[in-house]
Short mmCIF file of C-alpha atoms in Angstrom, two decimals:
data_model
loop_
_atom_site.label_atom_id
_atom_site.label_comp_id
_atom_site.label_asym_id
_atom_site.label_seq_id
_atom_site.Cartn_x
_atom_site.Cartn_y
_atom_site.Cartn_z
CA MET A 1 -142.56 136.89 115.91
CA THR A 2 -139.68 137.33 113.45
CA GLU A 3 -141.16 140.57 112.14
CA PHE A 4 -141.56 141.86 115.71
CA LEU A 5 -137.91 141.08 116.51
CA ILE A 6 -136.70 142.80 113.32
CA ALA A 7 -138.82 145.90 113.98
CA ASN A 8 -137.85 146.21 117.66
CA MET A 9 -134.31 144.84 117.82
CA ALA A 10 -132.78 148.04 119.29
CA PRO A 11 -135.18 148.39 122.29
CA ILE A 12 -134.93 144.62 122.93
CA ILE A 13 -131.12 144.83 123.12
CA PHE A 14 -131.33 147.83 125.45
CA ALA A 15 -133.93 146.16 127.71
CA SER A 16 -131.83 143.00 127.86
CA MET A 17 -128.83 145.07 128.92
CA VAL A 18 -130.84 146.69 131.73
CA VAL A 19 -132.01 143.27 132.97
CA PHE A 20 -128.44 141.96 133.08
CA LEU A 21 -127.33 145.00 135.10
CA LEU A 22 -130.22 144.75 137.57
CA VAL A 23 -129.49 141.06 138.14
CA GLY A 24 -125.98 142.05 139.17
CA PHE A 25 -124.02 140.39 136.36
CA PRO A 26 -120.54 141.98 135.90
CA VAL A 27 -120.90 145.00 133.64
CA SER A 28 -118.10 144.28 131.18
CA PHE A 29 -119.26 140.70 130.56
CA ALA A 30 -122.92 141.74 130.40
CA LEU A 31 -122.09 144.27 127.68
CA ALA A 32 -119.99 141.83 125.67
CA ALA A 33 -122.47 138.95 126.03
CA ASN A 34 -125.38 141.09 124.84
CA GLY A 35 -123.40 142.39 121.91
CA ILE A 36 -122.27 138.95 120.72
CA PHE A 37 -125.61 137.19 121.30
CA PHE A 38 -127.75 139.78 119.55
CA GLY A 39 -125.12 140.12 116.84
CA PHE A 40 -125.65 136.47 115.91
CA VAL A 41 -129.43 136.92 116.21
CA GLY A 42 -129.24 139.91 113.85
CA ILE A 43 -127.19 137.93 111.34
CA GLU A 44 -129.72 135.07 111.43
CA LEU A 45 -132.60 137.49 110.88
CA GLY A 46 -130.80 139.19 108.00
CA LEU A 47 -130.53 142.54 109.81
CA LEU A 48 -126.75 142.38 109.94
CA GLY A 49 -124.14 141.06 107.57
CA PRO A 50 -121.86 138.18 108.54
CA GLN A 51 -118.91 140.56 108.21
CA LEU A 52 -120.10 142.46 111.32
CA PHE A 53 -117.65 140.83 113.71
CA GLN A 54 -114.75 141.34 111.33
CA ALA A 55 -114.72 144.95 112.54
CA LEU A 56 -114.37 143.86 116.18
CA PRO A 57 -110.55 143.36 116.25
CA ASP A 58 -110.02 146.87 114.86
CA ARG A 59 -112.32 148.37 117.50
CA ILE A 60 -110.56 146.55 120.35
CA PHE A 61 -107.14 147.49 118.98
CA GLY A 62 -108.37 151.10 118.86
CA ILE A 63 -108.84 150.96 122.64
CA MET A 64 -105.34 149.58 123.15
CA ASN A 65 -103.95 152.26 120.83
CA ASN A 66 -105.70 155.16 122.60
CA ASP A 67 -103.04 157.42 124.13
CA THR A 68 -105.62 159.45 126.08
CA LEU A 69 -106.51 156.48 128.28
CA LEU A 70 -102.88 156.29 129.46
CA ALA A 71 -103.70 159.23 131.73
CA ILE A 72 -105.90 156.95 133.88
CA PRO A 73 -103.10 154.76 135.32
CA PHE A 74 -100.81 157.77 135.71
CA PHE A 75 -103.30 159.82 137.74
CA THR A 76 -104.43 156.76 139.73
CA PHE A 77 -100.84 155.92 140.64
CA MET A 78 -100.13 159.55 141.58
CA GLY A 79 -103.15 159.65 143.88
CA LEU A 80 -102.34 156.37 145.60
CA ILE A 81 -98.73 157.34 146.27
CA LEU A 82 -99.79 160.69 147.75
CA GLU A 83 -102.55 159.13 149.85
CA ARG A 84 -100.28 156.43 151.26
CA SER A 85 -97.40 158.85 151.89
CA GLY A 86 -99.43 160.71 154.52
CA MET A 87 -100.14 163.93 152.62
CA ALA A 88 -103.84 163.93 153.62
CA GLU A 89 -102.93 163.58 157.31
CA ASP A 90 -100.48 166.49 157.17
CA LEU A 91 -102.93 168.70 155.28
CA LEU A 92 -105.82 167.99 157.66
CA ASP A 93 -103.69 168.65 160.72
CA THR A 94 -102.28 171.91 159.34
CA ILE A 95 -105.49 173.38 157.91
CA GLY A 96 -107.41 172.20 160.98
CA GLN A 97 -105.03 174.28 163.14
CA LEU A 98 -105.44 177.22 160.75
CA PHE A 99 -109.27 177.23 160.86
CA GLY A 100 -109.57 175.91 164.41
CA PRO A 101 -110.57 179.21 166.07
CA LEU A 102 -113.66 179.46 163.80
CA ARG A 103 -116.97 177.70 164.42
CA GLY A 104 -117.13 174.89 161.93
CA GLY A 105 -113.39 175.29 161.34
CA LEU A 106 -112.70 171.56 161.25
CA ALA A 107 -115.50 171.03 158.71
CA LEU A 108 -114.10 173.87 156.58
CA ALA A 109 -110.65 172.28 156.82
CA VAL A 110 -112.09 168.96 155.60
CA ILE A 111 -113.69 170.70 152.58
CA PHE A 112 -110.49 172.53 151.63
CA VAL A 113 -108.39 169.40 152.07
CA GLY A 114 -110.94 167.47 150.01
CA ALA A 115 -110.54 170.02 147.21
CA LEU A 116 -106.73 169.83 147.40
CA LEU A 117 -106.78 166.03 147.43
CA ALA A 118 -109.17 166.10 144.46
CA ALA A 119 -106.75 168.29 142.53
CA THR A 120 -103.81 166.01 143.33
CA THR A 121 -105.23 162.50 143.61
CA GLY A 122 -108.46 162.35 141.61
CA VAL A 123 -109.51 159.20 143.49
CA VAL A 124 -112.70 159.34 145.60
CA ALA A 125 -112.01 156.24 147.69
CA ALA A 126 -108.58 157.50 148.77
CA SER A 127 -109.95 160.92 149.80
CA VAL A 128 -112.97 159.61 151.75
CA ILE A 129 -111.07 156.86 153.57
CA SER A 130 -108.15 159.15 154.46
CA MET A 131 -110.36 161.92 155.85
CA GLY A 132 -112.68 159.43 157.53
CA LEU A 133 -109.80 157.82 159.39
CA ILE A 134 -108.11 161.07 160.38
CA SER A 135 -110.72 163.79 160.81
CA LEU A 136 -113.93 161.99 161.82
CA PRO A 137 -112.69 160.89 165.29
CA ILE A 138 -111.32 164.40 165.93
CA MET A 139 -114.59 166.09 164.89
CA LEU A 140 -116.60 163.76 167.12
CA ARG A 141 -114.19 164.30 170.03
CA TYR A 142 -114.77 168.05 169.94
CA GLY A 143 -118.56 167.82 169.79
CA TYR A 144 -119.45 167.97 166.08
CA ASP A 145 -122.85 166.64 165.06
CA LYS A 146 -122.46 163.11 163.66
CA LYS A 147 -124.61 163.82 160.61
CA LEU A 148 -122.74 167.00 159.70
CA ALA A 149 -119.31 165.42 160.21
CA SER A 150 -120.23 162.36 158.10
CA GLY A 151 -121.83 164.39 155.32
CA VAL A 152 -118.92 166.83 155.04
CA ILE A 153 -116.35 164.03 154.76
CA ALA A 154 -118.31 162.03 152.17
CA ALA A 155 -119.16 165.11 150.07
CA SER A 156 -115.62 166.53 150.17
CA GLY A 157 -114.24 163.20 149.01
CA THR A 158 -116.54 163.22 145.97
CA LEU A 159 -114.99 166.49 144.76
CA ALA A 160 -112.42 164.22 143.15
CA GLN A 161 -115.17 163.45 140.61
CA ILE A 162 -115.41 166.96 139.19
CA ILE A 163 -112.16 168.79 140.06
CA PRO A 164 -109.38 167.96 137.55
CA PRO A 165 -107.52 165.61 137.21
CA SER A 166 -110.71 163.58 137.61
CA LEU A 167 -110.76 160.11 136.07
CA VAL A 168 -114.40 160.46 135.02
CA LEU A 169 -113.55 163.56 132.96
CA ILE A 170 -110.91 161.59 131.05
CA ILE A 171 -113.44 158.88 130.21
CA MET A 172 -116.12 161.48 129.41
CA ALA A 173 -113.80 163.24 126.97
CA ASP A 174 -112.93 159.94 125.31
CA GLN A 175 -116.56 158.89 124.94
CA LEU A 176 -117.66 162.27 123.58
CA GLY A 177 -114.68 162.59 121.25
CA LYS A 178 -113.40 165.79 122.87
CA SER A 179 -110.09 167.00 124.27
CA VAL A 180 -109.31 166.03 127.87
CA GLY A 181 -107.61 169.42 128.33
CA ASP A 182 -110.80 171.25 127.29
CA MET A 183 -112.86 169.03 129.59
CA TYR A 184 -110.51 169.87 132.48
CA LYS A 185 -110.74 173.61 131.71
CA GLY A 186 -114.53 173.41 131.53
CA ALA A 187 -114.82 171.55 134.86
CA PHE A 188 -112.49 173.81 136.84
CA LEU A 189 -114.95 176.64 137.64
CA PRO A 190 -117.90 174.29 138.40
CA GLY A 191 -115.64 172.33 140.75
CA MET A 192 -114.60 175.49 142.59
CA THR A 193 -118.23 176.70 142.69
CA LEU A 194 -119.39 173.41 144.19
CA THR A 195 -116.64 173.67 146.82
CA ALA A 196 -117.85 177.19 147.65
CA PHE A 197 -121.42 175.87 148.07
CA TYR A 198 -120.18 173.25 150.53
CA VAL A 199 -118.36 175.99 152.47
CA GLY A 200 -121.50 178.14 152.43
CA TYR A 201 -123.58 175.28 153.84
CA VAL A 202 -121.11 174.72 156.70
CA VAL A 203 -121.05 178.46 157.46
CA LEU A 204 -124.86 178.55 157.62
CA VAL A 205 -124.89 175.51 159.94
CA ALA A 206 -122.29 177.19 162.17
CA ILE A 207 -124.47 180.32 162.36
CA PHE A 208 -127.87 178.71 162.91
CA ARG A 209 -126.78 175.50 164.68
CA PRO A 210 -123.59 176.52 166.53
CA ARG A 211 -123.70 173.44 168.78
CA TRP A 212 -123.32 171.22 165.71
CA ALA A 213 -120.02 172.81 164.67
CA PRO A 214 -118.05 174.23 167.63
CA ALA A 215 -114.65 175.87 167.41
CA LEU A 216 -111.55 174.00 168.56
CA PRO A 217 -110.79 174.61 172.26
CA LEU A 218 -107.68 176.62 173.03
CA GLU A 219 -105.71 173.63 174.33
CA ALA A 220 -106.21 171.82 170.99
CA ARG A 221 -104.54 174.62 169.01
CA THR A 222 -100.93 173.52 169.43
CA LEU A 223 -99.51 175.64 166.61
CA ARG A 224 -99.55 179.45 166.68
CA GLY A 225 -97.76 182.41 165.11
CA GLY A 226 -94.55 181.71 163.23
CA LYS A 227 -94.70 177.95 163.81
CA LEU A 228 -98.17 177.79 162.22
CA LEU A 229 -97.03 179.92 159.27
CA LEU A 230 -93.98 177.72 158.69
CA ARG A 231 -96.12 174.58 158.93
CA VAL A 232 -98.63 176.00 156.42
CA LEU A 233 -95.89 176.86 153.95
CA THR A 234 -94.08 173.52 154.20
CA THR A 235 -97.32 171.53 154.02
CA LEU A 236 -99.27 173.47 151.39
CA VAL A 237 -96.56 174.54 148.94
CA PRO A 238 -95.55 171.05 147.67
CA PRO A 239 -99.14 169.99 146.79
CA LEU A 240 -99.82 173.36 145.16
CA LEU A 241 -96.63 173.02 143.10
CA LEU A 242 -97.73 169.54 142.08
CA ILE A 243 -101.15 170.88 141.07
CA PHE A 244 -99.48 173.50 138.87
CA LEU A 245 -97.10 170.90 137.46
CA VAL A 246 -100.06 168.76 136.38
CA LEU A 247 -103.00 171.08 135.70
CA GLY A 248 -101.05 174.26 134.94
CA THR A 249 -99.04 172.65 132.16
CA ILE A 250 -102.20 171.10 130.70
CA PHE A 251 -104.16 174.38 130.83
CA LEU A 252 -101.27 176.34 129.29
CA GLY A 253 -100.98 173.81 126.48
CA ILE A 254 -97.42 172.84 127.42
CA ALA A 255 -98.29 169.19 128.13
CA THR A 256 -100.99 166.76 127.08
CA PRO A 257 -103.09 165.15 129.86
CA THR A 258 -101.09 161.94 129.47
CA GLU A 259 -97.80 163.84 129.83
CA GLY A 260 -99.26 165.80 132.77
CA GLY A 261 -100.22 162.52 134.44
CA ALA A 262 -96.71 161.17 133.96
CA MET A 263 -95.21 164.32 135.50
CA GLY A 264 -97.70 164.09 138.37
CA ALA A 265 -96.76 160.47 139.08
CA THR A 266 -93.08 161.44 139.09
CA GLY A 267 -93.80 164.42 141.35
CA ALA A 268 -95.73 162.21 143.78
CA LEU A 269 -92.76 159.82 144.02
CA ILE A 270 -90.42 162.76 144.70
CA MET A 271 -92.74 164.11 147.42
CA ALA A 272 -92.97 160.67 149.05
CA LEU A 273 -89.17 160.38 148.95
CA ALA A 274 -88.80 163.85 150.48
CA ARG A 275 -91.10 162.80 153.35
CA ARG A 276 -89.07 159.58 153.75
CA ARG A 277 -92.23 157.54 153.42
CA LEU A 278 -91.58 155.77 150.13
CA SER A 279 -90.96 152.05 150.54
CA TRP A 280 -91.08 148.98 148.33
CA LYS A 281 -94.25 147.85 150.10
CA LEU A 282 -96.00 151.17 149.44
CA LEU A 283 -94.81 151.16 145.82
CA ARG A 284 -96.04 147.63 145.22
CA GLN A 285 -99.45 148.33 146.79
CA ALA A 286 -99.88 151.42 144.61
CA MET A 287 -98.85 149.55 141.45
CA ASP A 288 -101.17 146.59 142.23
CA THR A 289 -104.18 148.86 142.82
CA THR A 290 -103.39 150.90 139.71
CA ALA A 291 -103.17 147.75 137.59
CA LYS A 292 -106.50 146.45 138.95
CA LEU A 293 -108.35 149.73 138.33
CA THR A 294 -106.87 150.15 134.84
CA THR A 295 -107.78 146.56 133.92
CA PHE A 296 -111.30 147.16 135.23
CA VAL A 297 -111.68 150.23 133.00
CA VAL A 298 -110.26 148.52 129.91
CA PHE A 299 -112.50 145.46 130.32
CA ILE A 300 -115.60 147.66 130.61
CA LEU A 301 -114.48 149.62 127.56
CA VAL A 302 -113.95 146.44 125.53
CA GLY A 303 -117.40 145.17 126.54
CA ALA A 304 -118.92 148.53 125.62
CA ARG A 305 -117.29 148.41 122.16
CA VAL A 306 -118.70 144.92 121.53
CA PHE A 307 -122.15 146.05 122.65
CA SER A 308 -122.08 149.26 120.60
CA LEU A 309 -120.97 147.37 117.49
CA THR A 310 -124.24 145.39 117.46
CA PHE A 311 -126.40 148.20 118.85
CA TYR A 312 -125.25 150.67 116.20
CA GLY A 313 -125.48 147.94 113.56
CA VAL A 314 -129.26 147.63 114.15
CA ASP A 315 -129.56 151.48 114.14
CA GLY A 316 -129.97 151.63 117.91
CA HIS A 317 -128.41 155.11 117.97
CA LYS A 318 -131.13 156.34 115.59
CA TRP A 319 -133.78 154.81 117.84
CA VAL A 320 -132.33 156.62 120.88
CA GLU A 321 -131.99 159.86 118.91
CA HIS A 322 -135.59 159.66 117.68
CA LEU A 323 -136.76 158.89 121.21
CA LEU A 324 -134.96 161.84 122.81
CA THR A 325 -135.22 164.48 120.10
CA GLY A 326 -139.00 163.99 120.04
CA LEU A 327 -139.33 165.08 123.68
CA PRO A 328 -141.44 168.19 124.37
CA GLY A 329 -139.47 171.31 125.27
CA GLY A 330 -136.65 170.83 122.78
CA GLU A 331 -133.18 171.26 124.24
CA ILE A 332 -134.39 172.05 127.79
CA GLY A 333 -136.77 169.08 127.75
CA PHE A 334 -133.93 166.82 126.60
CA LEU A 335 -131.61 168.08 129.36
CA ILE A 336 -134.24 167.65 132.08
CA VAL A 337 -135.11 164.09 131.02
CA VAL A 338 -131.46 163.09 130.62
CA ASN A 339 -130.44 164.47 134.01
CA VAL A 340 -133.37 162.80 135.77
CA LEU A 341 -132.48 159.53 134.00
CA VAL A 342 -128.80 159.75 134.98
CA PHE A 343 -129.75 160.71 138.56
CA LEU A 344 -131.99 157.63 138.88
CA LEU A 345 -129.49 155.29 137.20
CA ALA A 346 -126.82 156.54 139.62
CA PHE A 347 -128.71 154.72 142.40
CA PHE A 348 -127.62 151.42 140.83
CA LEU A 349 -124.59 152.14 138.59
CA ASP A 350 -121.30 153.84 139.33
CA PHE A 351 -119.77 156.54 137.15
CA PHE A 352 -117.63 154.12 135.11
CA GLU A 353 -120.68 152.13 134.06
CA LEU A 354 -122.72 155.25 133.33
CA SER A 355 -119.87 156.73 131.28
CA PHE A 356 -119.44 153.65 129.11
CA ILE A 357 -123.11 152.68 128.68
CA VAL A 358 -125.21 155.85 128.76
CA VAL A 359 -122.92 158.65 127.55
CA PRO A 360 -122.17 157.15 124.09
CA LEU A 361 -125.94 156.98 123.47
CA LEU A 362 -126.61 160.54 124.66
CA GLY A 363 -123.65 162.28 123.00
CA PRO A 364 -124.87 162.06 119.36
CA VAL A 365 -128.35 163.27 120.39
CA ALA A 366 -126.86 166.27 122.23
CA GLN A 367 -124.73 167.08 119.19
CA ALA A 368 -127.76 166.84 116.90
CA LEU A 369 -129.55 169.36 119.14
CA GLY A 370 -126.61 171.76 118.89
CA ILE A 371 -125.47 171.30 122.51
CA ASP A 372 -121.81 171.98 123.31
CA LEU A 373 -120.35 168.57 124.18
CA ILE A 374 -117.78 169.92 126.67
CA TRP A 375 -120.55 171.60 128.64
CA PHE A 376 -122.73 168.49 128.30
CA GLY A 377 -119.91 166.27 129.59
CA VAL A 378 -119.24 168.47 132.63
CA LEU A 379 -122.98 168.63 133.35
CA LEU A 380 -123.23 164.84 133.34
CA ALA A 381 -120.08 164.55 135.48
CA VAL A 382 -121.62 166.78 138.18
CA ASN A 383 -124.81 164.72 138.01
CA MET A 384 -122.89 161.45 138.22
CA GLN A 385 -121.13 162.77 141.29
CA THR A 386 -124.37 162.03 143.14
CA SER A 387 -123.82 158.32 142.43
CA PHE A 388 -121.26 158.36 145.26
CA MET A 389 -123.67 160.05 147.68
CA HIS A 390 -127.01 158.33 147.05
CA PRO A 391 -128.39 156.60 150.15
CA PRO A 392 -128.37 153.65 150.43
CA PHE A 393 -126.05 152.67 147.54
CA GLY A 394 -123.50 155.50 147.43
CA PHE A 395 -119.92 154.23 147.34
CA ALA A 396 -118.61 157.20 149.35
CA LEU A 397 -121.06 156.26 152.10
CA PHE A 398 -119.80 152.66 152.03
CA TYR A 399 -116.17 153.86 152.20
CA LEU A 400 -116.98 156.08 155.19
CA ARG A 401 -118.96 153.33 156.93
CA SER A 402 -115.95 151.00 156.67
CA VAL A 403 -113.72 153.39 158.66
CA ALA A 404 -116.25 155.21 160.88
CA PRO A 405 -116.31 154.36 164.61
CA ALA A 406 -119.17 152.26 165.97
CA SER A 407 -120.74 155.32 167.63
CA VAL A 408 -121.64 156.67 164.15
CA LYS A 409 -124.72 154.86 162.89
CA THR A 410 -125.33 154.12 159.23
CA THR A 411 -128.47 156.28 159.38
CA ASP A 412 -126.30 159.21 160.58
CA ILE A 413 -124.16 158.85 157.46
CA TYR A 414 -127.23 158.65 155.20
CA TRP A 415 -128.96 161.70 156.73
CA GLY A 416 -125.71 163.64 156.64
CA ALA A 417 -125.33 162.97 152.90
CA ILE A 418 -128.80 164.22 151.89
CA PRO A 419 -128.10 168.02 152.16
CA PHE A 420 -125.00 167.62 149.99
CA VAL A 421 -126.90 165.58 147.39
CA CYS A 422 -129.38 168.49 147.26
CA ILE A 423 -126.47 170.93 146.76
CA GLN A 424 -125.18 168.80 143.88
CA ILE A 425 -128.64 168.80 142.27
CA ILE A 426 -128.79 172.60 142.63
CA MET A 427 -125.38 172.74 140.92
CA VAL A 428 -126.77 170.76 137.99
CA GLY A 429 -129.57 173.32 137.62
CA ILE A 430 -127.10 176.22 137.78
CA LEU A 431 -124.99 174.69 135.01
CA ILE A 432 -128.08 174.27 132.81
CA PHE A 433 -129.08 177.93 133.17
CA PHE A 434 -125.54 179.37 133.31
CA PRO A 435 -123.45 177.35 130.82
CA GLN A 436 -120.83 180.14 130.86
CA LEU A 437 -119.43 178.54 134.01
CA VAL A 438 -118.13 175.78 131.75
CA THR A 439 -117.61 177.50 128.40
CA PHE A 440 -115.82 180.56 129.83
CA GLY A 441 -112.21 180.53 128.65
CA LEU A 442 -112.65 177.68 126.19
CA ASP A 443 -111.54 178.22 122.61
CA GLN A 444 -114.58 179.03 120.51
CA ASP A 445 -114.96 178.14 116.85
CA GLU A 446 -113.90 181.13 114.78
CA LYS A 447 -116.69 182.51 112.64
CA VAL A 448 -115.69 183.13 109.05
CA ASP A 449 -117.59 185.40 106.67
CA LEU A 450 -117.78 183.13 103.67
CA ASP A 451 -118.95 185.96 101.41
CA SER A 452 -115.53 187.58 101.83
CA VAL A 453 -113.62 184.38 100.99
CA GLN A 454 -111.74 184.51 97.71
CA ILE A 455 -110.89 181.19 96.11
CA GLU A 456 -108.16 181.18 93.50
CA MET A 457 -108.20 178.10 91.31
CA PRO A 458 -105.22 177.88 88.95
CA THR A 459 -106.15 176.81 85.47
CA SER A 460 -104.32 174.06 83.64
CA ASP A 461 -104.65 172.81 80.10
CA TYR A 462 -102.66 169.65 80.83
CA GLY A 463 -104.20 166.67 79.06
CA ALA A 464 -106.94 168.74 77.39
CA PRO A 465 -107.01 168.73 73.60
CA ALA A 466 -106.81 172.15 72.06
CA THR A 467 -109.94 173.35 70.30
CA PRO A 468 -109.20 174.58 66.78
CA ALA A 469 -110.02 178.21 66.15
CA GLY A 470 -113.52 178.70 64.86
CA PHE A 471 -114.87 175.42 66.23
CA GLU A 472 -116.00 176.66 69.70
CA SER A 473 -119.59 175.84 70.65
CA PRO A 474 -121.91 178.80 71.21
CA LYS A 475 -121.94 178.12 75.00
CA GLU A 476 -118.15 177.95 75.20
CA ALA A 477 -117.82 181.11 73.19
CA ALA A 478 -120.31 182.90 75.45
CA VAL A 479 -118.64 181.95 78.75
CA SER A 480 -115.27 183.52 79.33
CA PRO A 481 -112.61 181.79 81.49
CA ALA A 482 -113.06 184.45 84.16
CA ASP A 483 -116.82 183.84 84.31
CA SER A 484 -116.22 180.09 84.51
CA GLU A 485 -113.80 180.58 87.41
CA ASP A 486 -116.29 182.84 89.26
CA ALA A 487 -119.01 180.22 88.90
CA ALA A 488 -116.75 177.51 90.31
CA SER A 489 -115.73 179.71 93.24
CA LYS A 490 -119.36 180.52 93.96
CA ALA A 491 -120.25 176.82 93.96
CA VAL A 492 -117.48 176.10 96.48
CA ARG A 493 -118.57 178.99 98.73
CA ASP A 494 -122.19 177.82 98.63
CA ALA A 495 -121.10 174.32 99.66
CA MET A 496 -119.06 175.76 102.56
CA LYS A 497 -122.07 177.81 103.74
CA GLN A 498 -124.28 174.75 103.72
CA ASP A 499 -121.69 172.84 105.73
CA GLN A 500 -121.35 175.72 108.21
CA ALA A 501 -125.14 175.85 108.61
CA LYS A 502 -125.14 172.19 109.60
#
């Protein structure tokens, strides 16, 4: 029995973790409990040294000292202030009037507002609940199909997962050891492409099922001409300026993501003040929710560090790497299996749990296979977006159910979500076969011709005893200083080539 435990410690730890999650035990405590328990088991079996847990304080302090994670409370606070200050309501009303004459215009307005809210709030719950409260009753009043209306609202809200400043992209960058700015740049085009697919689906529905998505009647279009133009400018310009203030400064390299989040939070407060909707009650609610979400993230991250300390200590990462690199099909086989695995796990786990548990195990394997980690992170983020849309466990569906009128059945919401889940899966396939959507515009590693590198190594006789004339060895006499220097330079170049090949 002891030999079996020693030989299979890594899969036993992983299986135990899965059991804890399926039982419904809180994720952060399940991770920490598994790490500590199996750490002591490993010490008793002689697999691990007793000094294992001495590294734990440094790992936990590393989380507290991580400046990148400061972006999470900043962006969360910014989103909550904007959501509670009525920005979503104003945007939906204005863009709804703008697209009202078109069939499916209200659904198109919901998608565009969802994209704008994603680029300013980054919080799925806020987007879905806001649009569910405001636009769903209006869409139903004017004859929209219940399934289409529900699906559009839930899917548009989940754009906050992939369009920067998404919280999941911050966590993904941290777990993969990459820049948040690069992850935002890589996710921008996929996010816009996914939005375009949603628009295309609504347009096709409006063409082939016009009764499902009628145009607004004339009496409902209260704004026309100059009044509509003025309303569009006053409603759209402030959010667009805020988007540039946050994302533009990050993309241009002027600000770090943490600094961009701080500017965004300040901009959100200014916008709320300008609308005369900022109050102490609103401020306190936003701060309380931000503190709860940030604490939730930090606790999961601490639990994940405790778990990974033991799991890596018993070479669990090598077990996972051996398991996944041995798949048939090489890189494509790995990507297919990983995406199917993440898709299935998303039925039961949300994106925070997937990011902290699964991504750290997959990242080293992807790097070993030569996969670009920015592209890999964006690919997983698009896949994890389905975790909000999966019937029957999708959180976006739960959020919408909580605010939907009684006339909308739960089955309507589920059936409405399925076409958009299919679109998200198609998007995953497109990213696999067209990685340029992510890597376009990212800084590439500069290739250096090592054969053209000249290494000058200054010679020094300091501390070396002088050799009396006539006493040189035959080898020393045969090798001139210039030849010796060339040999040393060649050795350094050869080492650099080997490192570059890796």
